[in-house]
mmCIF file of C-alpha atoms and ligand atoms in Angstrom:
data_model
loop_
_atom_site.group_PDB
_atom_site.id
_atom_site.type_symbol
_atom_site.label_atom_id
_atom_site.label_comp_id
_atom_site.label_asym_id
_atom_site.label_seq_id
_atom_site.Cartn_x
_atom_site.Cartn_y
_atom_site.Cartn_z
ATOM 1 C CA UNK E 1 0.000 0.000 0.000
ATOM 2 C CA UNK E 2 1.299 3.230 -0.749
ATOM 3 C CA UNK E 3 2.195 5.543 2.225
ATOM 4 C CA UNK E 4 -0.326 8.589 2.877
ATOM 5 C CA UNK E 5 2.444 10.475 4.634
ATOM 6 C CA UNK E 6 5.578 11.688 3.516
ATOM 7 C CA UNK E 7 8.305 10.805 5.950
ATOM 8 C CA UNK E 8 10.266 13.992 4.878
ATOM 9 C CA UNK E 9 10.681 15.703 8.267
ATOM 10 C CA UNK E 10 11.379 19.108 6.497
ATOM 11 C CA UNK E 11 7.576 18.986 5.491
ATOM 12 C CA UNK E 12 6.492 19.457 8.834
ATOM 13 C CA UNK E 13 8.381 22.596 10.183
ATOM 14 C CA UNK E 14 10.640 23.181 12.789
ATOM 15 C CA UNK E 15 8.397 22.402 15.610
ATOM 16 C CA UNK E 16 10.038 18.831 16.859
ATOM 17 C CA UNK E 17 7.830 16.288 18.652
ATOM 18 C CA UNK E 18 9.232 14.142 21.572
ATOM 19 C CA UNK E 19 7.768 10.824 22.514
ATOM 20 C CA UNK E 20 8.867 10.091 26.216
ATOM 21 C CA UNK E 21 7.896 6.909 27.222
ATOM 22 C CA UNK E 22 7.707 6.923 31.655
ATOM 23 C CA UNK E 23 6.300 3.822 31.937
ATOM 24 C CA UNK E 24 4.699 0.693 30.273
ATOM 25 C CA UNK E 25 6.628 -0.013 27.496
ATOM 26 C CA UNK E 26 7.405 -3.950 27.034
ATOM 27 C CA UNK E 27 5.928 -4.265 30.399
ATOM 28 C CA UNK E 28 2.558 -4.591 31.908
ATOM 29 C CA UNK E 29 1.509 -1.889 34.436
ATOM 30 C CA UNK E 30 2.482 1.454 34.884
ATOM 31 C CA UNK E 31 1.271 3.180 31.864
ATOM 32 C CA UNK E 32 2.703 6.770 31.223
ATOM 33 C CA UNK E 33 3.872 9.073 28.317
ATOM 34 C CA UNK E 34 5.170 12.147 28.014
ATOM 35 C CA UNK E 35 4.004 14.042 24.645
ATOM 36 C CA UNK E 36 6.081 17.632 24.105
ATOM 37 C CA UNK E 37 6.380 20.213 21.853
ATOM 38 C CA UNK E 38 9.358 23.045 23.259
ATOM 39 C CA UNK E 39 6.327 24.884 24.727
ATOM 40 C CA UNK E 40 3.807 22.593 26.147
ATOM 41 C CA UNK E 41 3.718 18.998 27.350
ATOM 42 C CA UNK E 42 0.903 16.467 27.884
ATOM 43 C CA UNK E 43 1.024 13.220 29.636
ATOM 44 C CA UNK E 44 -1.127 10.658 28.877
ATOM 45 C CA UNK E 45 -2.015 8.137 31.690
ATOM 46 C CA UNK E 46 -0.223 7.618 34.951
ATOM 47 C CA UNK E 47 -0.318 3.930 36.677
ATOM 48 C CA UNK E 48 0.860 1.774 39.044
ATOM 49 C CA UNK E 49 2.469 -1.546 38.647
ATOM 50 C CA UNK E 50 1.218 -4.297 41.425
ATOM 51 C CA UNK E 51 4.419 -6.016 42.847
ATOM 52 C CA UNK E 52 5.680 -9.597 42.034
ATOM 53 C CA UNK E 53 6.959 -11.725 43.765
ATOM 54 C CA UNK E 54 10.743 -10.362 43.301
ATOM 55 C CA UNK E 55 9.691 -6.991 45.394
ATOM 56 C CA UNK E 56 8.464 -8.433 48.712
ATOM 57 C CA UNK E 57 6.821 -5.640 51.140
ATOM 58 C CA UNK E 58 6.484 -3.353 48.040
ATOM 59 C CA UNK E 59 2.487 -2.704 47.413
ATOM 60 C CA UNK E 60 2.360 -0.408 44.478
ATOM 61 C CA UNK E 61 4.989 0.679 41.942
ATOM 62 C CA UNK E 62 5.084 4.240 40.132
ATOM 63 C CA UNK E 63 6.495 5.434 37.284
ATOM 64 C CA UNK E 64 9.767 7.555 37.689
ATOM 65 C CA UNK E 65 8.127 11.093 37.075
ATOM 66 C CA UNK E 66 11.118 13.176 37.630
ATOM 67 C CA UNK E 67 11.283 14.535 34.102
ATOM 68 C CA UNK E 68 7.574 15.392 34.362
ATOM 69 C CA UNK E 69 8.647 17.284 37.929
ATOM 70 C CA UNK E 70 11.385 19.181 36.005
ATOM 71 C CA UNK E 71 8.850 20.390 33.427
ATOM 72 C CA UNK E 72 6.168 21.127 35.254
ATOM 73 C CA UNK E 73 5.808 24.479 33.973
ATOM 74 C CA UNK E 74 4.860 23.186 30.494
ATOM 75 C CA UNK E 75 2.088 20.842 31.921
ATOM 76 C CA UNK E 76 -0.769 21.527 29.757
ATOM 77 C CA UNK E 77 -2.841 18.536 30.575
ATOM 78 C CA UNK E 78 -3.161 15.075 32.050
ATOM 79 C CA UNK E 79 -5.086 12.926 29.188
ATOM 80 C CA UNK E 80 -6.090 9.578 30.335
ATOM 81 C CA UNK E 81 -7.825 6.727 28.171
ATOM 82 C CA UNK E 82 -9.595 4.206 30.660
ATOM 83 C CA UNK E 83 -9.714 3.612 34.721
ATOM 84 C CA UNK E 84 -7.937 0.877 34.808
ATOM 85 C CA UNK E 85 -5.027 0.944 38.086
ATOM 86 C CA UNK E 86 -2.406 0.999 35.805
ATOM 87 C CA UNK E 87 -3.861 3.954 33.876
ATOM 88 C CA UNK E 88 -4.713 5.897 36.568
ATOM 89 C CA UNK E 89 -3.276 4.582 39.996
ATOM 90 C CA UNK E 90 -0.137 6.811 39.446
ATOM 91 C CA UNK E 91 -2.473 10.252 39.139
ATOM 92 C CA UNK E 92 -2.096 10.695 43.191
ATOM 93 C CA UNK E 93 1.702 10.610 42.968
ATOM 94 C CA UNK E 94 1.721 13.161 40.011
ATOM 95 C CA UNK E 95 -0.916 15.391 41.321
ATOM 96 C CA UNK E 96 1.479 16.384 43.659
ATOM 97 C CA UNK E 97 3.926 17.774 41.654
ATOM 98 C CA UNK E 98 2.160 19.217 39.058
ATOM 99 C CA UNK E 99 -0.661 21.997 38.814
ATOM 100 C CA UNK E 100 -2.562 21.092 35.720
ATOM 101 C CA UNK E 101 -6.334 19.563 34.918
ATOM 102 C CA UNK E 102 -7.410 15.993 34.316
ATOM 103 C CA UNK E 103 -9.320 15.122 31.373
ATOM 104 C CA UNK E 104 -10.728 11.688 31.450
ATOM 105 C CA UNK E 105 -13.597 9.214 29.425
ATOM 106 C CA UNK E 106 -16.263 9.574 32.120
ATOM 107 C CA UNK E 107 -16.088 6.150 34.329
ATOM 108 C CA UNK E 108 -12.656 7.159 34.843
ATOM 109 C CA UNK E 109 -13.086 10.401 35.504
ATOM 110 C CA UNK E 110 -15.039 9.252 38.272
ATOM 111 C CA UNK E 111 -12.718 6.865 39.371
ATOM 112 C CA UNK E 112 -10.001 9.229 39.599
ATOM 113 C CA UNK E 113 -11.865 11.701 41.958
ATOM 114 C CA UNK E 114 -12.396 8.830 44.198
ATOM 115 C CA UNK E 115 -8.701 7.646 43.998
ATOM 116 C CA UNK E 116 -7.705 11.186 44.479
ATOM 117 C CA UNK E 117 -10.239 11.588 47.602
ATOM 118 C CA UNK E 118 -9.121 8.135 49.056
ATOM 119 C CA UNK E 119 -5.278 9.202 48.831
ATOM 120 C CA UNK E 120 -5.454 12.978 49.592
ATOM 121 C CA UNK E 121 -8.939 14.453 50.470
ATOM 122 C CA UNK E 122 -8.382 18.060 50.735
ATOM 123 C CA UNK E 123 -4.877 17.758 49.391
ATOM 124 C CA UNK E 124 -6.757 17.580 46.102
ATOM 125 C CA UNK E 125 -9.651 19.818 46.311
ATOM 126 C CA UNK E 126 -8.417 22.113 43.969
ATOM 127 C CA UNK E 127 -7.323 19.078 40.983
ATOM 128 C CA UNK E 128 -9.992 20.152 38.126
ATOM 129 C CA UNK E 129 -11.305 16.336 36.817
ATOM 130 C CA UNK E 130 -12.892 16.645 33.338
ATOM 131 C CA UNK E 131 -14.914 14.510 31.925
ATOM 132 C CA UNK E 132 -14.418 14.039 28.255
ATOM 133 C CA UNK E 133 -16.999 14.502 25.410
ATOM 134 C CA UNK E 134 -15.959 12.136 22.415
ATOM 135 C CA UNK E 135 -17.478 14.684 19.566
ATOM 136 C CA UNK E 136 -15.476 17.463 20.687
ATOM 137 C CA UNK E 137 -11.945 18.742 19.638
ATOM 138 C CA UNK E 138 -10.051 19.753 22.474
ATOM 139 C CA UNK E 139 -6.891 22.106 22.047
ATOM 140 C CA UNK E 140 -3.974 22.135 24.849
ATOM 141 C CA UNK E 141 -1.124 24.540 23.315
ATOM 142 C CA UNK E 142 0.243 23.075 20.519
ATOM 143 C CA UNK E 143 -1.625 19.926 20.369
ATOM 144 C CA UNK E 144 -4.996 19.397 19.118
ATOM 145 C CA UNK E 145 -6.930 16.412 21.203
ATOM 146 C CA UNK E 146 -9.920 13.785 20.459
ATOM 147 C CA UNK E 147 -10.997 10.879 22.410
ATOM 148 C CA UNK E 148 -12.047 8.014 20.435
ATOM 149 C CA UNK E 149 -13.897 5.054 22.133
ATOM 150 C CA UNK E 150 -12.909 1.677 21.776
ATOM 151 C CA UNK E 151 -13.500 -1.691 23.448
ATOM 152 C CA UNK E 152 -12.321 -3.096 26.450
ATOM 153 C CA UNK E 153 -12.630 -4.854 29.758
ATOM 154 C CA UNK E 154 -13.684 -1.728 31.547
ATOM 155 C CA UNK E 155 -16.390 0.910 30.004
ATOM 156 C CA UNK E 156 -15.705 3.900 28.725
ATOM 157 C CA UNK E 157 -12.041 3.280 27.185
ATOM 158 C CA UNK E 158 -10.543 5.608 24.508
ATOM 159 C CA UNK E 159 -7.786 6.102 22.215
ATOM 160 C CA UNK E 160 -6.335 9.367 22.059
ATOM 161 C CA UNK E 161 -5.591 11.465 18.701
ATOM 162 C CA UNK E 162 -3.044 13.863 19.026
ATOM 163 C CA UNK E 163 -3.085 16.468 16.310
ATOM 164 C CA UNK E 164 0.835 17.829 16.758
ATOM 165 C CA UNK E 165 3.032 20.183 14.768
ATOM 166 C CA UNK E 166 4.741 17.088 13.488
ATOM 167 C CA UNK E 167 1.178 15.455 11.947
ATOM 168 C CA UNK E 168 -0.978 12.936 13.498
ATOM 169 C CA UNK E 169 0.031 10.910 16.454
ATOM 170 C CA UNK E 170 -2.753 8.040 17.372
ATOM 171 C CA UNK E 171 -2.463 6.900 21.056
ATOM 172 C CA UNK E 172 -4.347 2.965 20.998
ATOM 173 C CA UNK E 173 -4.913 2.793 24.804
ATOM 174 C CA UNK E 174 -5.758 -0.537 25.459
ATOM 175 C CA UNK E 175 -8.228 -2.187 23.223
ATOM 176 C CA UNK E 176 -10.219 -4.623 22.009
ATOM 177 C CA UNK E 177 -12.151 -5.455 18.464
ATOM 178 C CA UNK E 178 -15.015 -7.048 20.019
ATOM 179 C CA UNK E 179 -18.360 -6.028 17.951
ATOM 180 C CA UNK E 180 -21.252 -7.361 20.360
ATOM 181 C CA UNK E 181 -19.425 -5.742 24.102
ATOM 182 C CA UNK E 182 -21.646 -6.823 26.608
ATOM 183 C CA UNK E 183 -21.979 -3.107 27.663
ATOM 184 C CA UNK E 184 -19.706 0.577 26.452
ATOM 185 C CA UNK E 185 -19.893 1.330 22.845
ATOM 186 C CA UNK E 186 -18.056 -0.888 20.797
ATOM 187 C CA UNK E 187 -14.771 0.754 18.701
ATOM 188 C CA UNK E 188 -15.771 3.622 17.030
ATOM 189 C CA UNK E 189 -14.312 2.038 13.561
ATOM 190 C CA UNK E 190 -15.814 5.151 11.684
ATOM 191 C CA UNK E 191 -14.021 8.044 14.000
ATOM 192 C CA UNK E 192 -10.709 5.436 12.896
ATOM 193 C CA UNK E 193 -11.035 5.453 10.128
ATOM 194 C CA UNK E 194 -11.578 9.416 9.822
ATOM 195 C CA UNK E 195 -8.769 9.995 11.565
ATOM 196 C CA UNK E 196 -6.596 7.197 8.953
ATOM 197 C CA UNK E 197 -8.314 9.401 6.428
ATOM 198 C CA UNK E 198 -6.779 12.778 8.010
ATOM 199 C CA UNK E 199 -2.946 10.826 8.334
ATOM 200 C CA UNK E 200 -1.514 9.084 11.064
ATOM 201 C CA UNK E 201 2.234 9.818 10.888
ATOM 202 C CA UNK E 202 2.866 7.499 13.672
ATOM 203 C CA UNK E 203 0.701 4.755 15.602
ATOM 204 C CA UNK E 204 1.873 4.215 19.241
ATOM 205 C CA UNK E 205 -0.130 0.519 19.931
ATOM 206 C CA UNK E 206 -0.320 -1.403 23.192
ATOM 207 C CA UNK E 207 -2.418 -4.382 24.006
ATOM 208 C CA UNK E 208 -1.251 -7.601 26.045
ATOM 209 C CA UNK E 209 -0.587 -10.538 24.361
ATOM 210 C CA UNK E 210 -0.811 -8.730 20.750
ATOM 211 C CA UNK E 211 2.115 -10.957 19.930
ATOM 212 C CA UNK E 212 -0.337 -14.645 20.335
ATOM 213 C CA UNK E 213 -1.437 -16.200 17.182
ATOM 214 C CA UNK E 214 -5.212 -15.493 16.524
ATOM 215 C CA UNK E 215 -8.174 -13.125 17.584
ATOM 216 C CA UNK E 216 -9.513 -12.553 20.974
ATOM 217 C CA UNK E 217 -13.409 -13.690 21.002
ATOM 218 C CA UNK E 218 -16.456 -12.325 21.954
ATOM 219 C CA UNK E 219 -16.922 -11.276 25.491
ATOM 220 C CA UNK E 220 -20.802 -12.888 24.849
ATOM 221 C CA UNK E 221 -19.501 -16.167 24.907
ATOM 222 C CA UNK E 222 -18.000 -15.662 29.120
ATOM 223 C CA UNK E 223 -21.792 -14.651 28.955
ATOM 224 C CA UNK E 224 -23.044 -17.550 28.038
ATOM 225 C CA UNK E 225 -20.645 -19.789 30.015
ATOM 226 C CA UNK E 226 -21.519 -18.020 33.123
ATOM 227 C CA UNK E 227 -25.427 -18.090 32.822
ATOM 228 C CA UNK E 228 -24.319 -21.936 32.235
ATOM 229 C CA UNK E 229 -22.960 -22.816 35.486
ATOM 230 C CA UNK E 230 -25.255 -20.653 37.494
ATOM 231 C CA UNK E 231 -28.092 -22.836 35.666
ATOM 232 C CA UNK E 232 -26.641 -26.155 36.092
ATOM 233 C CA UNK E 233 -25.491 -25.686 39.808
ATOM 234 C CA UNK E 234 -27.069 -26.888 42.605
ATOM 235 C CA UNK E 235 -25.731 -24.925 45.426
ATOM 236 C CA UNK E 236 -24.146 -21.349 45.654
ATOM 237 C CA UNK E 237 -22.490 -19.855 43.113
ATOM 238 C CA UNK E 238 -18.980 -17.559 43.906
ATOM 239 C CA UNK E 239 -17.593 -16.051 41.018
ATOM 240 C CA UNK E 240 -14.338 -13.770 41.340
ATOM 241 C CA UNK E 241 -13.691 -10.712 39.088
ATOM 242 C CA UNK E 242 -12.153 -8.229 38.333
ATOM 243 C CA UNK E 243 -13.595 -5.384 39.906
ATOM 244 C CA UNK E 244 -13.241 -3.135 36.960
ATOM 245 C CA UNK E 245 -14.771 -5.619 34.638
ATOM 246 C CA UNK E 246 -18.287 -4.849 35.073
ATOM 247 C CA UNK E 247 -19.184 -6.232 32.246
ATOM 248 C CA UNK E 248 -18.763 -9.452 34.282
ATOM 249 C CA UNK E 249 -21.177 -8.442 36.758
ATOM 250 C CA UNK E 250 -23.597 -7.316 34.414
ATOM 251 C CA UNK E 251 -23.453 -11.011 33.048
ATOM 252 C CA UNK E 252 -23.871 -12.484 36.171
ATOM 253 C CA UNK E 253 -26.724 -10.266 37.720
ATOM 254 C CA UNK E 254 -28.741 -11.137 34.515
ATOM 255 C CA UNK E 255 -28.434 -14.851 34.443
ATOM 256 C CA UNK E 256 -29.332 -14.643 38.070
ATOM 257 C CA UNK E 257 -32.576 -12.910 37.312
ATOM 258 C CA UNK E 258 -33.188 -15.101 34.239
ATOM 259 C CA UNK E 259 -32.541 -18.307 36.862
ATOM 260 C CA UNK E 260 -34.374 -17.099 39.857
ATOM 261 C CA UNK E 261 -31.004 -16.100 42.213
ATOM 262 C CA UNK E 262 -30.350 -12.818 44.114
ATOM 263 C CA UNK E 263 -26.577 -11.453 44.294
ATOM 264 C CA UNK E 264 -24.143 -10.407 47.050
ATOM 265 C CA UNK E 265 -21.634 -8.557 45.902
ATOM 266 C CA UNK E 266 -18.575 -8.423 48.435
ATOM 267 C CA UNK E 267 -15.092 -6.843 48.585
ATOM 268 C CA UNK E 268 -14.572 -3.448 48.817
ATOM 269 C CA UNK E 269 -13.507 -2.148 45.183
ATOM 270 C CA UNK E 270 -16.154 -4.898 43.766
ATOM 271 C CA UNK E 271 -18.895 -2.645 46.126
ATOM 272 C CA UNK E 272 -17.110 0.555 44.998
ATOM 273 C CA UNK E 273 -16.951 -0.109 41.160
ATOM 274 C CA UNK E 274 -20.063 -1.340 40.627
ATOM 275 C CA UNK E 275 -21.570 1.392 42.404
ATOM 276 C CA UNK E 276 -20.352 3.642 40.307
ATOM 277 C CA UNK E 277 -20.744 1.974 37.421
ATOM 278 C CA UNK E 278 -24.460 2.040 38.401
ATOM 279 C CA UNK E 279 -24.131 6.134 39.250
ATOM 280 C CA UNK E 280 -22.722 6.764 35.273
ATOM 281 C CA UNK E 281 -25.358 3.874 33.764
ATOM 282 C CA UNK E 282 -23.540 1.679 32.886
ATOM 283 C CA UNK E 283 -24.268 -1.155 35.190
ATOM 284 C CA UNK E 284 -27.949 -2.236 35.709
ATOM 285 C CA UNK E 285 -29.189 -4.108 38.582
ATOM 286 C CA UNK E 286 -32.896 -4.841 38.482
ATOM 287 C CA UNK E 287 -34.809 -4.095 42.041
ATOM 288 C CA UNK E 288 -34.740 -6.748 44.082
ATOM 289 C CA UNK E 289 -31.918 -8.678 43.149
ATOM 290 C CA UNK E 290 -28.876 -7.100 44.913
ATOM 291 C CA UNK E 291 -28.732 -8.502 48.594
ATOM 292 C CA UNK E 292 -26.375 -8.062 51.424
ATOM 293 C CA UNK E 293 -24.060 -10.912 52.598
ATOM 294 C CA UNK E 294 -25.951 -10.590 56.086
ATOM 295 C CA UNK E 295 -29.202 -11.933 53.477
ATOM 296 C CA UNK E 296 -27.204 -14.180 51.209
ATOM 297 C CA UNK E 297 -26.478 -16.374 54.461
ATOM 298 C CA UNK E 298 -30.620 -16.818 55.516
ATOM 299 C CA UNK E 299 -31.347 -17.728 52.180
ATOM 300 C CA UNK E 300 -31.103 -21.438 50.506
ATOM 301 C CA UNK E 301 -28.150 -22.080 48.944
ATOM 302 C CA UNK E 302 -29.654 -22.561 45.843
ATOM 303 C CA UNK E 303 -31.151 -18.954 45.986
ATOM 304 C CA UNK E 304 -27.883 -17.367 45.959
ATOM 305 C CA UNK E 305 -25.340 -15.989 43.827
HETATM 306 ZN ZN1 ZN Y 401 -6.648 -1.607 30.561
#
């Protein structure tokens, strides 16, 4: 295929572009990249690695954000593209070196205020969160901005288009081609391929396990082995998750209505997500169904998921 671009650097001015990686490249956790022109400087995402087993007593890792603290003044914007921890777990740590606003897809938007408020409280009064609209252009400085959804195990995950003084820089986030998501708007192939249509001069592209052989299926088909087992069981059903996949939960609270079970959801970031997965719509939990734990233990096992 022919090249839409011309590579010719010259074509593009004098304005250079640097691409500084923090974080989450060849590795999984700790997402965050440093996009600059001479005068202004995003960062997109900011998370935090969970320890392995070579880094006993250690509970969260950050990226190294001393360049970030050296630049400060040329902060324009935080961009983020999902809640996921290692998106977003990292925005604490930065928050308090920089003075600059948070724009966000809108589940993580919300998760960040809570993150912030569980790690800082007043600390972070004053951190402006933003909730992005996908239709709109956003301009920071020299860099024009567009979220664009795409699929993923959490709701409400973007790319990111960067229009820069060097041409068209597309930021994958994480992501998914799944057509039929249980819930979230599936990729937004046409705002793609808009953007392909505008020029993409370079494609930064990160998704776990892009290297295996094949295509990732459907998330329906979890759906349908879940409803599955909660049918065919005889006494109660415990199924771990993800908290952020509430997708998952969806799929379990409706084959539990479908069978004739109530559900107890425990853990404390499982009670947190999905309640505010229910505040932005995305979750939906029919009346009636969601019990306590204190209920789940009077009822028949059989009653129960
Ligand atoms: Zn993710």
């Amino acid at each position: 295929m022919e090249p839409r671009m011309n590579d010719d650097s010259l074509e593009y001015g004098e304005s250079a572009v640097r691409i500084i990686p923090l974080g989450g490249l060849g590795e999984v956790g700790m997402n965050m990249m440093v996009v600059e022109t001479d005068d202004d400087l995003l960062v997109i995402d900011c998370g935090v690695q969970f320890p392995e087993y070579n880094t006993p007593g250690i509970e969260r890792v950050i990226p190294d954000m001393e360049y970030v603290r050296r630049n400060r003044d040329r902060v324009r914007a935080v961009l983020i593209t999902h809640g996921h921890l290692d998106h977003i777990g990292g925005l604490p740590h930065l928050m308090r070196i920089i003075d600059a606003p948070i724009y966000a897809p809108r589940l993580a938007a919300e998760m960040i205020r809570r993150e912030l408020k569980k790690s800082g409280g007043r600390q972070f009064s004053g951190v402006q969160v933003n909730s992005v609209r996908l239709e709109r252009d956003y301009r920071f400085g020299d860099f024009g901005v567009q979220w664009i959804s795409v699929c993923h195990s959490i709701p409400d995950s973007c790319s990111i288009y960067l229009d820069t003084p060097q041409g068209g820089i597309l930021h994958t986030g994480d992501f998914k081609f799944d057509n039929e998501p249980m819930l979230g708007l599936p990729t937004d192939y046409q705002a793609l391929s808009e953007i392909g249509q505008r020029g993409v001069r370079l494609l930064l592209s990160d998704s776990t396990n892009a290297e295996d052989d094949g295509s990732a299926r459907s998330d329906r088909i979890a759906a349908e082995a879940i409803y599955r087992v909660i049918a065919e069981s005889k006494g109660r059903v415990i199924i771990a998750s993800f908290s952020t996949q509430i997708a998952r939960v969806q799929m379990v609270v409706d084959a539990a209505q479908e069978i004739g079970r109530r559900v107890a959801i425990i853990g404390r970031s499982m009670i947190e997500n999905t309640r505010l997965a229910e505040e932005v719509g995305h979750l939906h939990i029919p009346p009636g169904i969601r019990i306590n734990i204190n209920e789940a233990n009077s009822l028949p096992d059989d009653e129960v998921v």
